Tab-separated table of C-alpha atoms and ligand atoms in Angstrom:
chain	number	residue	atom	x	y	z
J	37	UNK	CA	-2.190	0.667	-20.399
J	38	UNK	CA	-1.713	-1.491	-17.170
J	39	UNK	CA	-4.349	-3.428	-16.851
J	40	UNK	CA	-3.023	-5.239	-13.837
J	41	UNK	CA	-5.362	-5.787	-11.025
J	42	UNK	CA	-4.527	-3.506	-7.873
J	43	UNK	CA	-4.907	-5.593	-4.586
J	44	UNK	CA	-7.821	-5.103	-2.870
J	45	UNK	CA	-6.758	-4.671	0.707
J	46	UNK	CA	-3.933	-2.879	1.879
J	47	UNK	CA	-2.814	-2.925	5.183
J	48	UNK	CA	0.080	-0.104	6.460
J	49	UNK	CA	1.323	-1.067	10.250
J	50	UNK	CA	3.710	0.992	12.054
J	51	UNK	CA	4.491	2.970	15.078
J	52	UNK	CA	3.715	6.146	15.818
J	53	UNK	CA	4.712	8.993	13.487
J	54	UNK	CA	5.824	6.392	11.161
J	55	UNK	CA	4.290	8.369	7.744
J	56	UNK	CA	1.577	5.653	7.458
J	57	UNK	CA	-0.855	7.884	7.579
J	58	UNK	CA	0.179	10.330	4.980
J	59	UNK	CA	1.232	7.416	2.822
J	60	UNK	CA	-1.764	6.125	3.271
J	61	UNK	CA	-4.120	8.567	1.943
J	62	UNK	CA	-2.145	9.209	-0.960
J	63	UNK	CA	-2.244	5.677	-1.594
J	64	UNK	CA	-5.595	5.368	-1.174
J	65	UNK	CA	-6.504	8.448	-3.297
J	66	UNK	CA	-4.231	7.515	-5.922
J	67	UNK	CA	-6.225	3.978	-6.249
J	68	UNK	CA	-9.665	5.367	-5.350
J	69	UNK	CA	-9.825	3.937	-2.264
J	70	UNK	CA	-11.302	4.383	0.849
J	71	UNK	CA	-8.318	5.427	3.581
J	72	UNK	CA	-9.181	3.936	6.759
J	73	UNK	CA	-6.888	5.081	9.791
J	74	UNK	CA	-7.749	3.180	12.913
J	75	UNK	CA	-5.948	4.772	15.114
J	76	UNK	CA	-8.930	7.257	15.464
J	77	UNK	CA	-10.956	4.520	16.819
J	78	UNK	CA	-8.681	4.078	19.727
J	79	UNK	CA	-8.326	7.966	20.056
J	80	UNK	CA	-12.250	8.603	20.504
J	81	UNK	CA	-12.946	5.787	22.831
J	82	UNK	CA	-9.891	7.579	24.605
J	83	UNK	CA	-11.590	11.140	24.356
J	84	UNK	CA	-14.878	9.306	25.527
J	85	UNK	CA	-13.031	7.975	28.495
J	86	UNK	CA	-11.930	11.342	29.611
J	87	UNK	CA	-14.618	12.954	28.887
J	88	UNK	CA	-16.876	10.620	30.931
J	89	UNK	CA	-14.471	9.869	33.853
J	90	UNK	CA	-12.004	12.364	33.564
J	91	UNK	CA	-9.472	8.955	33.611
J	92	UNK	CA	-8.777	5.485	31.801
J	93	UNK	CA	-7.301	3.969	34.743
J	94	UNK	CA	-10.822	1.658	35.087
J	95	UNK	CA	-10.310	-0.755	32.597
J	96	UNK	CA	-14.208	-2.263	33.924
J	97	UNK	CA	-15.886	1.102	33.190
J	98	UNK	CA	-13.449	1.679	30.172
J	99	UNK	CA	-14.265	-1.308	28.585
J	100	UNK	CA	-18.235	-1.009	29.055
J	101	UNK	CA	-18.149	2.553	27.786
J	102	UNK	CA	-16.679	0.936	24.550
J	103	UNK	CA	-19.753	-1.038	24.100
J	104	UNK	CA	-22.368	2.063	24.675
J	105	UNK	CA	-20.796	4.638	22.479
J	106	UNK	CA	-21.215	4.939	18.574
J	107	UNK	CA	-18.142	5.876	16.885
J	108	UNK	CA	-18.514	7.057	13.278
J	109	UNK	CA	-15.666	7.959	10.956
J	110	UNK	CA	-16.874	9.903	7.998
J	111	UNK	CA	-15.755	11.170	5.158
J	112	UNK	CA	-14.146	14.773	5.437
J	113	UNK	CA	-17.085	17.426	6.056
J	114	UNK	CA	-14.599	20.511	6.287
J	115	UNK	CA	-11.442	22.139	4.396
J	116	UNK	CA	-8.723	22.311	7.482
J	117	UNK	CA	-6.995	19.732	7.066
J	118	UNK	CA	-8.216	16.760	8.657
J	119	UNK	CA	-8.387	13.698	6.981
J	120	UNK	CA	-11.691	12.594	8.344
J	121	UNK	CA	-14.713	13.579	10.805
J	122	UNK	CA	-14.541	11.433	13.940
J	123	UNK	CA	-17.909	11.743	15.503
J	124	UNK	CA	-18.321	10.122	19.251
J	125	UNK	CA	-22.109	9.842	19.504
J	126	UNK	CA	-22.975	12.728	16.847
J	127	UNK	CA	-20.279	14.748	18.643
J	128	UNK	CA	-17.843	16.040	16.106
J	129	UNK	CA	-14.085	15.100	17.745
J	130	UNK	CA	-11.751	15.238	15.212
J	131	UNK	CA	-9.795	17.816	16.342
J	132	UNK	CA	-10.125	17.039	20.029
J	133	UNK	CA	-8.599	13.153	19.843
J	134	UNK	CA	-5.499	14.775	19.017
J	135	UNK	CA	-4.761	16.889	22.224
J	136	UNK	CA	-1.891	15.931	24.450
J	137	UNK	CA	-4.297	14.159	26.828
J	138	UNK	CA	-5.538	11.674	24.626
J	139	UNK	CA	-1.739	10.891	23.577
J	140	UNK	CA	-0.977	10.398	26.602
J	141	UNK	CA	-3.377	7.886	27.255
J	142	UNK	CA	-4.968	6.355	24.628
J	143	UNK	CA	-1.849	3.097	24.659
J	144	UNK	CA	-3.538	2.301	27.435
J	145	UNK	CA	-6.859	2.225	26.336
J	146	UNK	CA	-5.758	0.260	23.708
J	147	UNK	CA	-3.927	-2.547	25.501
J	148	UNK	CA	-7.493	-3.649	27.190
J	149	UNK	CA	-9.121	-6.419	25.521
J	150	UNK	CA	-12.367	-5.307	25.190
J	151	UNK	CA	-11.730	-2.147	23.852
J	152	UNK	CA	-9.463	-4.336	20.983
J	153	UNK	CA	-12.138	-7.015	20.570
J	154	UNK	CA	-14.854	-4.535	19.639
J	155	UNK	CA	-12.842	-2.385	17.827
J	156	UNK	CA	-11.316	-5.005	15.993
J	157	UNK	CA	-15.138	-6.414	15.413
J	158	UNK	CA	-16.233	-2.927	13.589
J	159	UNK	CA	-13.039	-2.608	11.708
J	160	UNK	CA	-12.664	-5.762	10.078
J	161	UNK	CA	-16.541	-5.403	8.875
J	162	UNK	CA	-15.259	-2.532	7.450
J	163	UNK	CA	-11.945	-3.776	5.753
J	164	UNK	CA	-13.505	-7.178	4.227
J	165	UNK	CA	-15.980	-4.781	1.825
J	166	UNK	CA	-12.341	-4.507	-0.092
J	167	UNK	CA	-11.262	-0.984	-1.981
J	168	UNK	CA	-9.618	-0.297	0.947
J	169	UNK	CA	-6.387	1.030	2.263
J	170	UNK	CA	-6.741	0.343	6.562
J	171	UNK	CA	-3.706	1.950	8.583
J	172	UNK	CA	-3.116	1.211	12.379
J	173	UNK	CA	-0.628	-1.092	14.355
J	174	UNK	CA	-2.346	-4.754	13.721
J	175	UNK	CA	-4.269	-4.599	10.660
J	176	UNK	CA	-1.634	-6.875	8.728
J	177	UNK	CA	-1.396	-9.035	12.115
J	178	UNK	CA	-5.096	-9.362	13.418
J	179	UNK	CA	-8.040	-6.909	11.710
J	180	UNK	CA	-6.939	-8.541	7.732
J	181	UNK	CA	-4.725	-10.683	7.858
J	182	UNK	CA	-6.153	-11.833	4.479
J	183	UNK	CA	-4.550	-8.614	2.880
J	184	UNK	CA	-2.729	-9.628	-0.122
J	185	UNK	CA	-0.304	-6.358	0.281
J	186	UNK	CA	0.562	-5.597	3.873
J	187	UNK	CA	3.128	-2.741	4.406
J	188	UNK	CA	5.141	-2.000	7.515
J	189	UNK	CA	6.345	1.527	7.914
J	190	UNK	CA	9.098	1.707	10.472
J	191	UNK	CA	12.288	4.766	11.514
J	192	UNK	CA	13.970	5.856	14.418
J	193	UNK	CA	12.455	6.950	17.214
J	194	UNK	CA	14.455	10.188	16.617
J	195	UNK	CA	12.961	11.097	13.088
J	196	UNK	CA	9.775	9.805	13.713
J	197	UNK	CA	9.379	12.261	17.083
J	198	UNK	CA	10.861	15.092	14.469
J	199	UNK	CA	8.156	14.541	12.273
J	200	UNK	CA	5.851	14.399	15.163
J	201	UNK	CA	7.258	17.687	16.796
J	202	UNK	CA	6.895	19.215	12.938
J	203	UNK	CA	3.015	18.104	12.434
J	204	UNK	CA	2.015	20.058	16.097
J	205	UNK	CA	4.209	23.551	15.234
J	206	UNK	CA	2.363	23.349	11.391
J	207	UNK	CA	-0.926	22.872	13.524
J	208	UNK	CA	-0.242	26.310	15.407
J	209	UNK	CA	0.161	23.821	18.586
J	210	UNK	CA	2.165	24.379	21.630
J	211	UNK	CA	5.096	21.679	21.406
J	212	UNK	CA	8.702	20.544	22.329
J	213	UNK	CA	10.965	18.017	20.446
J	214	UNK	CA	12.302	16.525	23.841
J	215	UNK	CA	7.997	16.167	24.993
J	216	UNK	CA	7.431	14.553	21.637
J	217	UNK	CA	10.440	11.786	22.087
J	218	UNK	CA	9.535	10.689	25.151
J	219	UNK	CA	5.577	10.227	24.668
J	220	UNK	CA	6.808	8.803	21.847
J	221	UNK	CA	8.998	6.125	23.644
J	222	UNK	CA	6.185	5.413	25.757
J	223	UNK	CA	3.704	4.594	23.211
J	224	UNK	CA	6.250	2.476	21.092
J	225	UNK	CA	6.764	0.965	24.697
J	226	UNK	CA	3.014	-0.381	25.152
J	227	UNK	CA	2.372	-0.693	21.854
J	228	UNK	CA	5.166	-3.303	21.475
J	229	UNK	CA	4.753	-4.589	24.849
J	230	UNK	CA	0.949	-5.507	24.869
J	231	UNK	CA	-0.550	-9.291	25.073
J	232	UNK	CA	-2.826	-8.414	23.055
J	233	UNK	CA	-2.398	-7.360	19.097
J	234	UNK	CA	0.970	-6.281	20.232
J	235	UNK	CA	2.488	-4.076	17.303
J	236	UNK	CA	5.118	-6.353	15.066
J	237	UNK	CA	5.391	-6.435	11.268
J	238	UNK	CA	2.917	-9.605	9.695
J	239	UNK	CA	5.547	-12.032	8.866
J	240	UNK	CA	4.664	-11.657	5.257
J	241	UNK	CA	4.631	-8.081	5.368
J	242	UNK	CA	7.005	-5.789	3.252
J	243	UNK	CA	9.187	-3.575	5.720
J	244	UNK	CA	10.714	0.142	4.610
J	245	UNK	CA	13.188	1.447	6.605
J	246	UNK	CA	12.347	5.305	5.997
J	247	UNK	CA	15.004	7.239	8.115
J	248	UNK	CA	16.396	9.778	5.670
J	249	UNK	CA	13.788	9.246	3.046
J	250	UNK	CA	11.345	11.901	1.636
J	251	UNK	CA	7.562	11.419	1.562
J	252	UNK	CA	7.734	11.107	-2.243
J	253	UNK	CA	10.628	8.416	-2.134
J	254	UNK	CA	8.657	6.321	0.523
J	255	UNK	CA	5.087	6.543	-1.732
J	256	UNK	CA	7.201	5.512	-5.050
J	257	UNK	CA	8.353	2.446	-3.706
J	258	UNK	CA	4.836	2.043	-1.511
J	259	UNK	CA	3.362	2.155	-5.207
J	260	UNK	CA	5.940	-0.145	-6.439
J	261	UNK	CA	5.132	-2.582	-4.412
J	262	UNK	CA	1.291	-2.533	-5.532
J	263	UNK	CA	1.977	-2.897	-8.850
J	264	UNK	CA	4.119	-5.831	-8.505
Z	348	CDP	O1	-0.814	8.836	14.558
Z	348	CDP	P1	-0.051	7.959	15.500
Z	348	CDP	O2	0.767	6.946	14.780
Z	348	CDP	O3	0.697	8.719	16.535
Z	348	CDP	O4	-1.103	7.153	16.381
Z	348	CDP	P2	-2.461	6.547	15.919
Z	348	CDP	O5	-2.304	5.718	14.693
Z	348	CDP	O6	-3.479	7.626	15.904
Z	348	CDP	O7	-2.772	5.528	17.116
Z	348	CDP	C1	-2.917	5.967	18.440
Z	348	CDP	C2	-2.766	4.776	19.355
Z	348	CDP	O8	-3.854	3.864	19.124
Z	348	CDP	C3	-1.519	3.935	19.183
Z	348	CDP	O9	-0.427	4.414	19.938
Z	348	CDP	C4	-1.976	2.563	19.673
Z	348	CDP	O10	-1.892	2.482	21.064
Z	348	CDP	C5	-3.436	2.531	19.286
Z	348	CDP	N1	-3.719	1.769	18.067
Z	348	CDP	C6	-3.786	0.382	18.180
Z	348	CDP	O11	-3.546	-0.165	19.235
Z	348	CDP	N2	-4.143	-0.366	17.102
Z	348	CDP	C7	-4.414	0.204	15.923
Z	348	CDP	N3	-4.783	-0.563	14.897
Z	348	CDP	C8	-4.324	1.605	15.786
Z	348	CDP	C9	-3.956	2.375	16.874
């Protein structure tokens, strides 16, 4: 029997559509662990934005509304496939921080400090109870740095807006490759781009490549790597 002990934290960074997600709740199930994707943080504060100024071009009223709103991410409550209930304020979201106008916007959310500082706050208080597998662009960089396995999941812009196009069509959404690729760009753009908690692999983290690779070949060597 192994009897090794399993790190504690794990941190997956990557860019969108990268298969950190998906990776990361198997990971996280396979270890009986909580799976922790922050990205949803950044998506409701972006919903919340919309919702209560129809834009997120105020980064003043942007980054007070972050301080006013409760955000809680639950586990799953219902069988269709998400992951996780998103609540914004009681409100159940988890559907609606995945429409096309919260993609489009929610890198810029992100990029404003206050919005990172008190997201970053709540999700670290969440990471350092341990058992946990956190996903997002700077957990290995900024939220744990402390992780003693940080993974960086990384492909083509290409494949990774393929997989993207794939998830919307298997959602019964409206979608087109070419719409995918360049919101896609975009987001990589800011993400990368940012002062703040810019996304780059940890220097200490371990980097897959995973153009070409199934799911199943990415997780074995993902699990590889936690039992070494
Ligand atoms: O699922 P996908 O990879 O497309 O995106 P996501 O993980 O839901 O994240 C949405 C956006 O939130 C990203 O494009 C980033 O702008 C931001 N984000 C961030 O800045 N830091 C994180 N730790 C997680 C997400």
């Amino acid at each position: 029997m192994n009897m090794k002990p399993q790190p504690s934290i794990i941190t997956i960074d990557g860019p969108a559509a990268s298969g950190k997600s998906t990776i990361g709740e198997m990971l996280a199930n396979h270890l009986g662990y909580l799976y922790f994707d922050t990205g949803v943080m950044y998506r409701a504060v972006t919903w919340a934005a919309l919702n209560a100024f129809g834009a997120v071009q105020d980064e003043e009223l942007v980054s007070k509304l972050v301080e006013e709103i409760k955000i809680d991410v639950n586990q799953p409550s219902q069988c269709d496939g998400r992951k996780c209930d998103v609540l914004v304020d009681g409100v159940d979201v988890t559907w609606e921080i995945r429409n096309p106008e919260v993609d489009a916007n929610v890198s810029q959310v992100s990029a404003y400090p206050a919005v990172r500082r008190e997201l970053t706050r709540q999700q670290r208080r969440i990471g350092q109870r341990g058992s946990v597998v956190m996903v997002g662009r700077d957990i290995g960089t900024v939220v744990l740095p402390e992780a003693p396995l940080k993974i960086y999941l990384d492909a083509s812009v290409e494949e990774r807006a393929r997989r993207r196009y794939r998830e919307e069509i298997a959602r019964g959404m409206e979608s087109s490759y070419e719409k995918v690729l360049e919101l896609v760009k975009k987001r990589d753009l800011i993400d990368s781009n940012r002062a703040l908690a810019p996304l780059v692999p940890a220097h200490d983290a371990k980097f897959l490549w995973t153009d070409g690779m199934e799911t199943e070949e990415v997780y074995r060597k993902v699990l590889e790597w936690v039992e070494e």
